[in-house]
Coordinates of N, CA and C in Angstrom, one line a residue:
M202 N -23.3 16.5 22.6 CA -21.9 16.7 22.4 C -21.1 16.1 23.7
T203 N -21.6 16.4 24.9 CA -20.9 16.0 26.0 C -21.1 14.5 26.2
E204 N -22.2 13.9 25.8 CA -22.4 12.5 25.9 C -21.4 11.7 25.0
Q205 N -21.2 12.3 23.8 CA -20.2 11.7 22.9 C -18.8 11.7 23.5
L206 N -18.5 12.8 24.1 CA -17.1 12.9 24.7 C -17.0 12.0 25.9
K207 N -18.0 11.8 26.7 CA -17.9 10.8 27.8 C -17.8 9.4 27.3
A208 N -18.4 9.1 26.2 CA -18.3 7.8 25.6 C -16.9 7.5 25.1
K209 N -16.2 8.6 24.6 CA -14.9 8.4 24.1 C -13.9 8.2 25.3
V210 N -14.1 8.9 26.4 CA -13.1 8.9 27.5 C -13.3 7.6 28.3
V211 N -14.5 7.2 28.6 CA -14.7 6.0 29.4 C -14.7 4.8 28.5
K212 N -13.7 4.0 28.8 CA -13.5 2.7 28.0 C -13.4 1.6 29.0
V213 N -13.8 0.4 28.5 CA -13.7 -0.8 29.3 C -12.3 -1.4 29.0
K214 N -11.6 -1.8 30.1 CA -10.3 -2.4 29.9 C -10.4 -3.7 29.0
T215 N -9.6 -3.7 28.0 CA -9.6 -4.9 27.1 C -8.6 -5.9 27.3
G216 N -7.6 -5.6 28.1 CA -6.6 -6.6 28.4 C -5.3 -6.1 28.8
T217 N -4.3 -7.0 29.0 CA -3.0 -6.6 29.4 C -2.0 -7.2 28.5
L218 N -1.0 -6.4 28.1 CA 0.1 -6.9 27.3 C 1.3 -7.2 28.3
V219 N 1.9 -8.4 28.1 CA 3.1 -8.7 28.9 C 4.2 -9.1 28.0
D220 N 5.4 -8.6 28.3 CA 6.6 -8.9 27.6 C 7.8 -8.4 28.4
A221 N 9.0 -8.8 27.9 CA 10.2 -8.4 28.6 C 11.2 -7.9 27.5
T222 N 12.1 -7.1 28.0 CA 13.2 -6.6 27.1 C 14.5 -6.7 27.9
V223 N 15.5 -6.9 27.1 CA 16.9 -7.0 27.7 C 17.5 -5.7 27.6
I224 N 18.1 -5.2 28.8 CA 18.8 -3.9 28.8 C 20.2 -4.2 29.2
T225 N 21.2 -3.7 28.4 CA 22.6 -3.9 28.6 C 23.1 -3.3 29.9
S226 N 23.9 -3.9 30.6 CA 24.5 -3.4 31.8 C 25.5 -2.3 31.5
A227 N 25.8 -1.5 32.6 CA 26.7 -0.4 32.4 C 28.1 -0.9 32.0
S228 N 28.6 -2.0 32.5 CA 29.8 -2.6 32.0 C 29.8 -4.1 32.3
E229 N 30.7 -4.8 31.7 CA 30.8 -6.2 31.9 C 31.4 -6.6 33.3
Q230 N 31.9 -5.6 34.0 CA 32.4 -5.8 35.4 C 31.2 -5.7 36.4
D231 N 30.0 -5.5 36.0 CA 28.8 -5.5 36.9 C 28.6 -6.9 37.3
Q232 N 28.9 -7.2 38.6 CA 28.8 -8.5 39.2 C 27.4 -9.1 39.3
E233 N 26.4 -8.2 39.3 CA 25.0 -8.7 39.5 C 24.4 -9.0 38.2
A234 N 24.8 -8.4 37.1 CA 24.2 -8.7 35.8 C 24.6 -10.1 35.3
R235 N 23.7 -10.6 34.4 CA 23.9 -11.9 33.9 C 23.8 -11.9 32.3
W236 N 24.4 -12.9 31.7 CA 24.4 -13.0 30.3 C 23.0 -13.5 29.8
S237 N 22.5 -12.9 28.8 CA 21.2 -13.3 28.2 C 21.5 -13.7 26.8
G238 N 21.3 -14.9 26.4 CA 21.6 -15.3 25.0 C 20.4 -15.9 24.3
H239 N 20.5 -16.0 23.0 CA 19.5 -16.6 22.2 C 20.2 -17.3 21.0
Q240 N 19.6 -18.3 20.4 CA 20.2 -19.1 19.4 C 20.7 -18.2 18.2
R241 N 19.9 -17.2 17.9 CA 20.2 -16.4 16.6 C 20.7 -15.0 16.9
R242 N 20.8 -14.7 18.2 CA 21.3 -13.3 18.5 C 22.5 -13.3 19.3
R243 N 23.2 -12.2 19.3 CA 24.4 -12.1 20.2 C 24.0 -12.0 21.6
A244 N 24.8 -12.6 22.5 CA 24.5 -12.6 23.9 C 24.7 -11.2 24.5
I245 N 23.9 -10.8 25.5 CA 23.9 -9.5 26.1 C 24.1 -9.6 27.6
H246 N 25.0 -8.9 28.1 CA 25.3 -8.8 29.6 C 24.4 -7.7 30.2
G247 N 23.4 -8.1 31.0 CA 22.5 -7.1 31.5 C 21.4 -7.6 32.3
Y248 N 20.3 -6.9 32.2 CA 19.1 -7.2 33.0 C 17.9 -7.3 32.1
K249 N 16.8 -7.8 32.7 CA 15.5 -7.8 32.0 C 14.5 -7.0 32.7
A250 N 13.7 -6.2 31.9 CA 12.6 -5.5 32.4 C 11.3 -6.2 31.9
H251 N 10.5 -6.7 32.9 CA 9.3 -7.4 32.6 C 8.2 -6.4 32.7
V252 N 7.4 -6.2 31.7 CA 6.4 -5.1 31.7 C 5.0 -5.6 31.4
G253 N 4.0 -5.0 32.2 CA 2.6 -5.3 31.9 C 2.0 -3.9 31.6
A254 N 1.4 -3.8 30.4 CA 0.8 -2.6 29.9 C -0.7 -2.8 29.5
G255 N -1.4 -1.8 29.6 CA -2.8 -1.8 29.1 C -2.9 -2.0 27.6
A256 N -3.7 -2.9 27.2 CA -3.8 -3.3 25.8 C -4.5 -2.1 25.0
D257 N -5.4 -1.4 25.6 CA -6.1 -0.4 24.8 C -5.4 1.0 24.9
T258 N -4.7 1.3 26.0 CA -4.0 2.6 26.1 C -2.5 2.6 26.0
A259 N -1.9 1.4 26.1 CA -0.4 1.2 26.0 C 0.2 2.0 27.2
I260 N -0.5 2.1 28.3 CA 0.1 2.7 29.5 C 0.7 1.6 30.4
V261 N 1.9 1.8 30.8 CA 2.6 0.8 31.6 C 2.0 0.7 33.0
E262 N 1.5 -0.5 33.4 CA 0.9 -0.6 34.7 C 1.8 -1.3 35.7
W263 N 2.6 -2.3 35.3 CA 3.5 -3.0 36.2 C 4.8 -3.2 35.6
V264 N 5.9 -3.1 36.4 CA 7.3 -3.3 35.9 C 8.0 -4.1 37.0
S265 N 8.7 -5.1 36.6 CA 9.7 -5.8 37.5 C 11.0 -6.0 36.7
V266 N 12.1 -5.9 37.5 CA 13.4 -6.1 36.9 C 14.1 -7.3 37.5
T267 N 14.6 -8.1 36.6 CA 15.3 -9.3 37.0 C 16.7 -9.4 36.3
L268 N 17.5 -10.4 36.7 CA 18.7 -10.6 36.0 C 18.5 -11.0 34.6
G269 N 19.5 -10.8 33.7 CA 19.4 -11.0 32.3 C 19.1 -12.4 31.9
N270 N 19.5 -13.4 32.7 CA 19.2 -14.8 32.4 C 17.9 -15.4 32.9
A271 N 17.1 -14.5 33.4 CA 15.8 -15.0 34.0 C 14.9 -15.4 32.8
H272 N 14.2 -16.5 33.0 CA 13.2 -17.0 32.0 C 11.9 -16.1 32.0
D273 N 11.5 -15.7 30.8 CA 10.3 -14.9 30.8 C 9.1 -15.5 31.4
G274 N 8.8 -16.8 31.1 CA 7.7 -17.5 31.6 C 7.6 -17.6 33.1
R275 N 8.8 -17.7 33.8 CA 8.9 -17.8 35.2 C 8.9 -16.5 35.9
S276 N 9.3 -15.5 35.2 CA 9.4 -14.1 35.8 C 8.3 -13.2 35.4
G277 N 7.5 -13.7 34.5 CA 6.4 -12.8 33.9 C 5.3 -12.5 34.9
E278 N 5.2 -13.3 36.0 CA 4.2 -13.0 37.0 C 4.3 -11.6 37.7
G279 N 5.6 -11.2 37.7 CA 5.8 -9.9 38.3 C 5.3 -8.7 37.5
A280 N 4.9 -8.9 36.3 CA 4.4 -7.9 35.4 C 2.9 -7.9 35.3
L281 N 2.3 -8.8 36.0 CA 0.8 -8.9 36.0 C 0.1 -8.0 37.0
P282 N -0.9 -7.2 36.5 CA -1.7 -6.5 37.5 C -2.6 -7.4 38.3
D283 N -3.3 -6.8 39.3 CA -4.2 -7.6 40.2 C -5.3 -8.3 39.4
K284 N -6.0 -7.6 38.5 CA -7.1 -8.2 37.7 C -6.8 -7.9 36.3
P285 N -6.1 -8.9 35.6 CA -5.6 -8.6 34.3 C -6.6 -8.8 33.1
S286 N -7.7 -9.4 33.3 CA -8.7 -9.8 32.3 C -8.0 -10.7 31.3
T287 N -7.9 -10.2 30.0 CA -7.2 -11.0 29.0 C -5.7 -10.6 28.9
V288 N -4.8 -11.6 29.0 CA -3.4 -11.3 29.0 C -2.8 -11.8 27.6
F289 N -2.2 -10.9 26.9 CA -1.6 -11.2 25.6 C -0.1 -11.3 25.8
A290 N 0.5 -12.5 25.5 CA 1.9 -12.7 25.7 C 2.5 -13.5 24.6
G291 N 3.9 -13.4 24.4 CA 4.6 -14.1 23.4 C 4.8 -15.5 23.7
S292 N 5.5 -16.2 22.8 CA 5.7 -17.7 23.0 C 6.6 -18.0 24.2
A293 N 7.4 -17.1 24.7 CA 8.2 -17.4 25.8 C 7.4 -17.6 27.1
Y294 N 6.1 -17.2 27.1 CA 5.2 -17.4 28.2 C 4.3 -18.6 28.1
R295 N 4.7 -19.6 27.3 CA 3.8 -20.7 27.0 C 3.6 -21.7 28.2
G296 N 4.5 -21.7 29.2 CA 4.4 -22.7 30.2 C 3.2 -22.6 31.1
Q297 N 3.0 -23.7 31.9 CA 1.9 -23.7 32.8 C 2.0 -22.8 34.0
L298 N 3.2 -22.5 34.4 CA 3.5 -21.6 35.5 C 2.9 -20.2 35.3
F299 N 3.1 -19.6 34.1 CA 2.6 -18.3 33.8 C 1.1 -18.4 33.6
A300 N 0.6 -19.4 32.9 CA -0.9 -19.6 32.7 C -1.6 -19.7 34.0
A301 N -1.0 -20.4 35.0 CA -1.6 -20.6 36.3 C -1.6 -19.2 37.0
A302 N -0.6 -18.5 36.9 CA -0.5 -17.2 37.6 C -1.6 -16.2 37.0
V303 N -1.8 -16.3 35.7 CA -2.8 -15.4 35.1 C -4.2 -15.9 35.6
R304 N -4.5 -17.2 35.6 CA -5.8 -17.7 36.0 C -6.1 -17.4 37.5
I305 N -5.0 -17.5 38.3 CA -5.2 -17.2 39.8 C -5.7 -15.7 40.0
R306 N -5.2 -14.8 39.2 CA -5.6 -13.4 39.3 C -6.9 -13.1 38.5
G307 N -7.5 -14.1 37.9 CA -8.8 -13.9 37.3 C -8.7 -13.6 35.8
G308 N -7.5 -13.8 35.2 CA -7.3 -13.5 33.8 C -7.4 -14.7 32.9
V309 N -7.4 -14.4 31.6 CA -7.4 -15.5 30.6 C -6.1 -15.3 29.8
P310 N -5.2 -16.3 29.7 CA -4.0 -16.2 29.0 C -4.2 -16.4 27.5
H311 N -3.7 -15.5 26.7 CA -3.7 -15.6 25.2 C -2.2 -15.5 24.8
V312 N -1.6 -16.7 24.6 CA -0.2 -16.8 24.4 C 0.0 -17.3 23.0
V313 N 1.0 -16.8 22.3 CA 1.4 -17.2 21.0 C 1.9 -18.7 21.1
Q314 N 1.4 -19.5 20.2 CA 1.7 -20.9 20.1 C 2.7 -21.1 18.9
T315 N 3.6 -22.0 19.1 CA 4.6 -22.3 18.0 C 4.2 -23.5 17.2
S316 N 3.4 -24.4 17.7 CA 3.0 -25.6 17.0 C 1.6 -26.0 17.4
I317 N 1.1 -27.0 16.7 CA -0.2 -27.5 17.0 C -0.3 -29.0 16.7
W318 N -0.9 -29.8 17.5 CA -1.1 -31.2 17.2 C -2.1 -31.4 16.1
A319 N -1.7 -32.0 15.0 CA -2.6 -32.3 13.9 C -2.0 -33.4 13.0
H320 N -2.9 -33.9 12.1 CA -2.4 -34.9 11.2 C -1.5 -34.1 10.1
E321 N -0.7 -34.8 9.4 CA 0.2 -34.2 8.5 C -0.5 -33.4 7.4
D322 N -1.7 -33.9 7.0 CA -2.4 -33.3 5.9 C -3.5 -32.4 6.4
D323 N -3.6 -32.1 7.7 CA -4.6 -31.2 8.2 C -4.3 -29.8 8.1
R324 N -4.8 -29.2 7.0 CA -4.5 -27.7 6.7 C -5.4 -26.8 7.6
T325 N -6.5 -27.3 8.0 CA -7.4 -26.4 8.9 C -6.7 -26.2 10.2
A326 N -6.0 -27.1 10.7 CA -5.2 -26.9 12.0 C -4.2 -25.8 11.8
V327 N -3.5 -25.9 10.7 CA -2.5 -24.8 10.5 C -3.1 -23.5 10.3
R328 N -4.3 -23.4 9.7 CA -5.0 -22.1 9.5 C -5.5 -21.6 10.9
R329 N -6.0 -22.5 11.7 CA -6.4 -22.1 13.1 C -5.2 -21.6 13.9
L330 N -4.0 -22.2 13.8 CA -2.9 -21.8 14.5 C -2.5 -20.4 14.0
R331 N -2.5 -20.2 12.7 CA -2.1 -18.8 12.2 C -3.1 -17.8 12.6
Y332 N -4.4 -18.1 12.6 CA -5.5 -17.2 13.0 C -5.3 -16.8 14.4
W333 N -5.1 -17.8 15.3 CA -4.8 -17.6 16.7 C -3.6 -16.7 16.9
N334 N -2.5 -17.0 16.3 CA -1.3 -16.2 16.5 C -1.5 -14.8 15.9
N335 N -2.1 -14.6 14.8 CA -2.3 -13.3 14.2 C -3.2 -12.4 15.1
S336 N -4.2 -13.0 15.7 CA -5.1 -12.2 16.5 C -4.3 -11.7 17.8
I337 N -3.3 -12.5 18.2 CA -2.5 -12.0 19.4 C -1.5 -11.0 18.9
H338 N -0.9 -11.3 17.8 CA 0.2 -10.3 17.3 C -0.4 -8.9 17.0
L339 N -1.6 -8.9 16.6 CA -2.2 -7.6 16.3 C -2.3 -6.7 17.6
V340 N -2.5 -7.3 18.7 CA -2.6 -6.6 20.0 C -1.2 -6.4 20.6
R341 N -0.4 -7.5 20.5 CA 1.0 -7.4 21.2 C 1.9 -6.5 20.6
C342 N 1.7 -6.1 19.3 CA 2.7 -5.1 18.7 C 2.8 -3.8 19.4
R343 N 1.8 -3.5 20.2 CA 1.8 -2.2 21.0 C 2.9 -2.2 22.0
I344 N 3.2 -3.3 22.6 CA 4.2 -3.4 23.7 C 5.6 -3.2 23.1
E345 N 5.8 -3.7 21.8 CA 7.1 -3.5 21.2 C 7.3 -2.0 20.9
K346 N 6.3 -1.2 20.7 CA 6.4 0.2 20.5 C 6.8 0.9 21.8
I347 N 6.3 0.4 22.9 CA 6.7 0.9 24.2 C 8.2 0.7 24.4
F348 N 8.7 -0.5 24.2 CA 10.2 -0.8 24.3 C 11.0 0.1 23.4
G349 N 10.5 0.3 22.2 CA 11.2 1.1 21.2 C 11.3 2.6 21.7
T350 N 10.2 3.1 22.2 CA 10.2 4.4 22.7 C 11.2 4.6 23.9
W351 N 11.2 3.6 24.8 CA 12.1 3.6 26.0 C 13.5 3.7 25.5
K352 N 13.9 2.8 24.6 CA 15.3 2.7 24.2 C 15.7 3.9 23.3
R353 N 14.8 4.4 22.5 CA 15.1 5.5 21.6 C 15.1 6.8 22.3
S354 N 14.0 7.1 23.0 CA 13.8 8.4 23.5 C 14.2 8.6 25.0
Y355 N 14.2 7.5 25.7 CA 14.5 7.7 27.2 C 15.8 7.0 27.5
W356 N 16.6 6.7 26.6 CA 18.0 6.3 26.8 C 18.1 5.0 27.6
L357 N 17.3 4.0 27.4 CA 17.3 2.8 28.1 C 17.9 1.7 27.4
R358 N 18.8 2.0 26.4 CA 19.5 1.0 25.7 C 20.6 0.4 26.6
C359 N 21.1 1.2 27.5 CA 22.2 0.7 28.4 C 22.0 1.4 29.8
M360 N 22.3 0.6 30.8 CA 22.1 1.1 32.1 C 23.2 2.2 32.4
R361 N 22.9 3.1 33.3 CA 23.9 4.1 33.7 C 24.7 3.7 34.9
W362 N 24.1 2.8 35.8 CA 24.8 2.4 37.0 C 24.9 0.9 37.1
R363 N 25.7 0.4 38.0 CA 25.9 -1.0 38.2 C 25.0 -1.5 39.4
G364 N 24.5 -2.7 39.3 CA 23.8 -3.3 40.4 C 22.3 -3.3 40.1
L365 N 21.6 -4.3 40.7 CA 20.2 -4.6 40.4 C 19.3 -3.5 41.0
A366 N 19.7 -3.0 42.2 CA 18.8 -1.9 42.9 C 18.8 -0.6 42.0
K367 N 20.0 -0.2 41.6 CA 20.1 1.0 40.8 C 19.5 0.8 39.4
T368 N 19.6 -0.4 38.9 CA 19.0 -0.7 37.6 C 17.5 -0.6 37.7
A369 N 17.0 -1.2 38.8 CA 15.5 -1.2 39.0 C 15.0 0.3 39.1
L370 N 15.8 1.1 39.8 CA 15.4 2.5 39.9 C 15.3 3.2 38.6
Q371 N 16.3 3.0 37.7 CA 16.3 3.6 36.4 C 15.2 3.1 35.6
V372 N 14.9 1.8 35.6 CA 13.9 1.2 34.8 C 12.5 1.6 35.3
C373 N 12.3 1.8 36.6 CA 11.0 2.3 37.1 C 10.8 3.8 36.8
L374 N 11.8 4.5 36.8 CA 11.6 6.0 36.4 C 11.2 6.2 35.0
T375 N 11.7 5.3 34.1 CA 11.5 5.4 32.7 C 10.0 5.3 32.4
P376 N 9.3 4.2 32.9 CA 7.8 4.2 32.6 C 7.0 5.3 33.2
M377 N 7.5 5.9 34.2 CA 6.8 7.1 34.8 C 6.8 8.2 33.8
A378 N 8.0 8.5 33.2 CA 8.1 9.6 32.2 C 7.3 9.2 31.0
Y379 N 7.4 7.9 30.5 CA 6.7 7.5 29.4 C 5.2 7.6 29.6
N380 N 4.7 7.2 30.8 CA 3.2 7.3 31.0 C 2.7 8.7 31.1
L381 N 3.5 9.6 31.6 CA 3.1 11.0 31.6 C 2.9 11.6 30.1
K382 N 3.9 11.2 29.3 CA 3.8 11.7 27.9 C 2.7 11.0 27.2
R383 N 2.5 9.7 27.4 CA 1.4 8.9 26.8 C 0.0 9.4 27.2
T384 N -0.1 9.7 28.5 CA -1.4 10.2 29.0 C -1.7 11.6 28.4
A385 N -0.7 12.4 28.2 CA -1.0 13.7 27.6 C -1.5 13.5 26.1
A386 N -0.9 12.5 25.4 CA -1.3 12.2 24.1 C -2.7 11.7 24.0
I387 N -3.1 10.8 25.0 CA -4.4 10.3 25.0 C -5.4 11.4 25.4
M388 N -5.1 12.3 26.3 CA -6.0 13.4 26.6 C -6.2 14.3 25.4
R389 N -5.1 14.6 24.6 CA -5.3 15.4 23.4 C -6.3 14.7 22.4
L390 N -6.1 13.4 22.2 CA -7.0 12.7 21.3 C -8.5 12.7 21.8
A391 N -8.6 12.6 23.2 CA -10.0 12.6 23.7 C -10.7 14.0 23.6
S392 N -9.9 15.0 23.7 CA -10.5 16.4 23.6 C -10.8 16.8 22.2
S393 N -10.1 16.2 21.2 CA -10.4 16.6 19.8 C -11.6 15.9 19.2

C-alpha cells in the first residue's frame, strides 16, 4: 500500500506551460500602463502577467509582469524556470528569440504553429499541423484554467493600485494564494 502511495506522489516533471494574460489597470490615468490591442478584441489599458506553470501539477513556478503592450514572444523568457524540459506555448511565442531562450535553458519548445509549408493538394501536411497543434492544446488548456481562477476567485480582473511596482506585487501575491490552494487539492488527491 505504501509503495503505491509513493508512486502516486513522486512524479517526473513533464513540462512547463507558458502564457500571458492582460490585466486591466486601476484607471486610464495610470501613466505606466500601456494599451494592449488585438485585431478582433477591444483594446485594454493595463499590464501583462507572463506565467510559467508546471504542466502536470498546474502550480505556478515563475511570474513576470510587463507593460500591456509587451510582445509575448519577447517577454516570455521571464516566465521560464531554470530547467524547463518541454515548454508548451501558444502561437504568440513562435519567434526564434523565445525558442533560443528555451534551448539555452535546456528545454524543448513546443509552440502552436499557424501554418505549414506544403503543396496546395498536400492533405497530409495539414493533418500533421492539426495533430501537432492538438497535442499542444491538450496540455496548454491547463494554463487558461489558472488565469480563469485568478480572475474569477482572486479578483485579478483589474488592478487595485497604479504603477508597475504595485501591480507586480499584486500579481505575485495572487499565484502564492493560488499555489497554496492548488497544493492542498493535490495533497487531498494523493492521500485518497
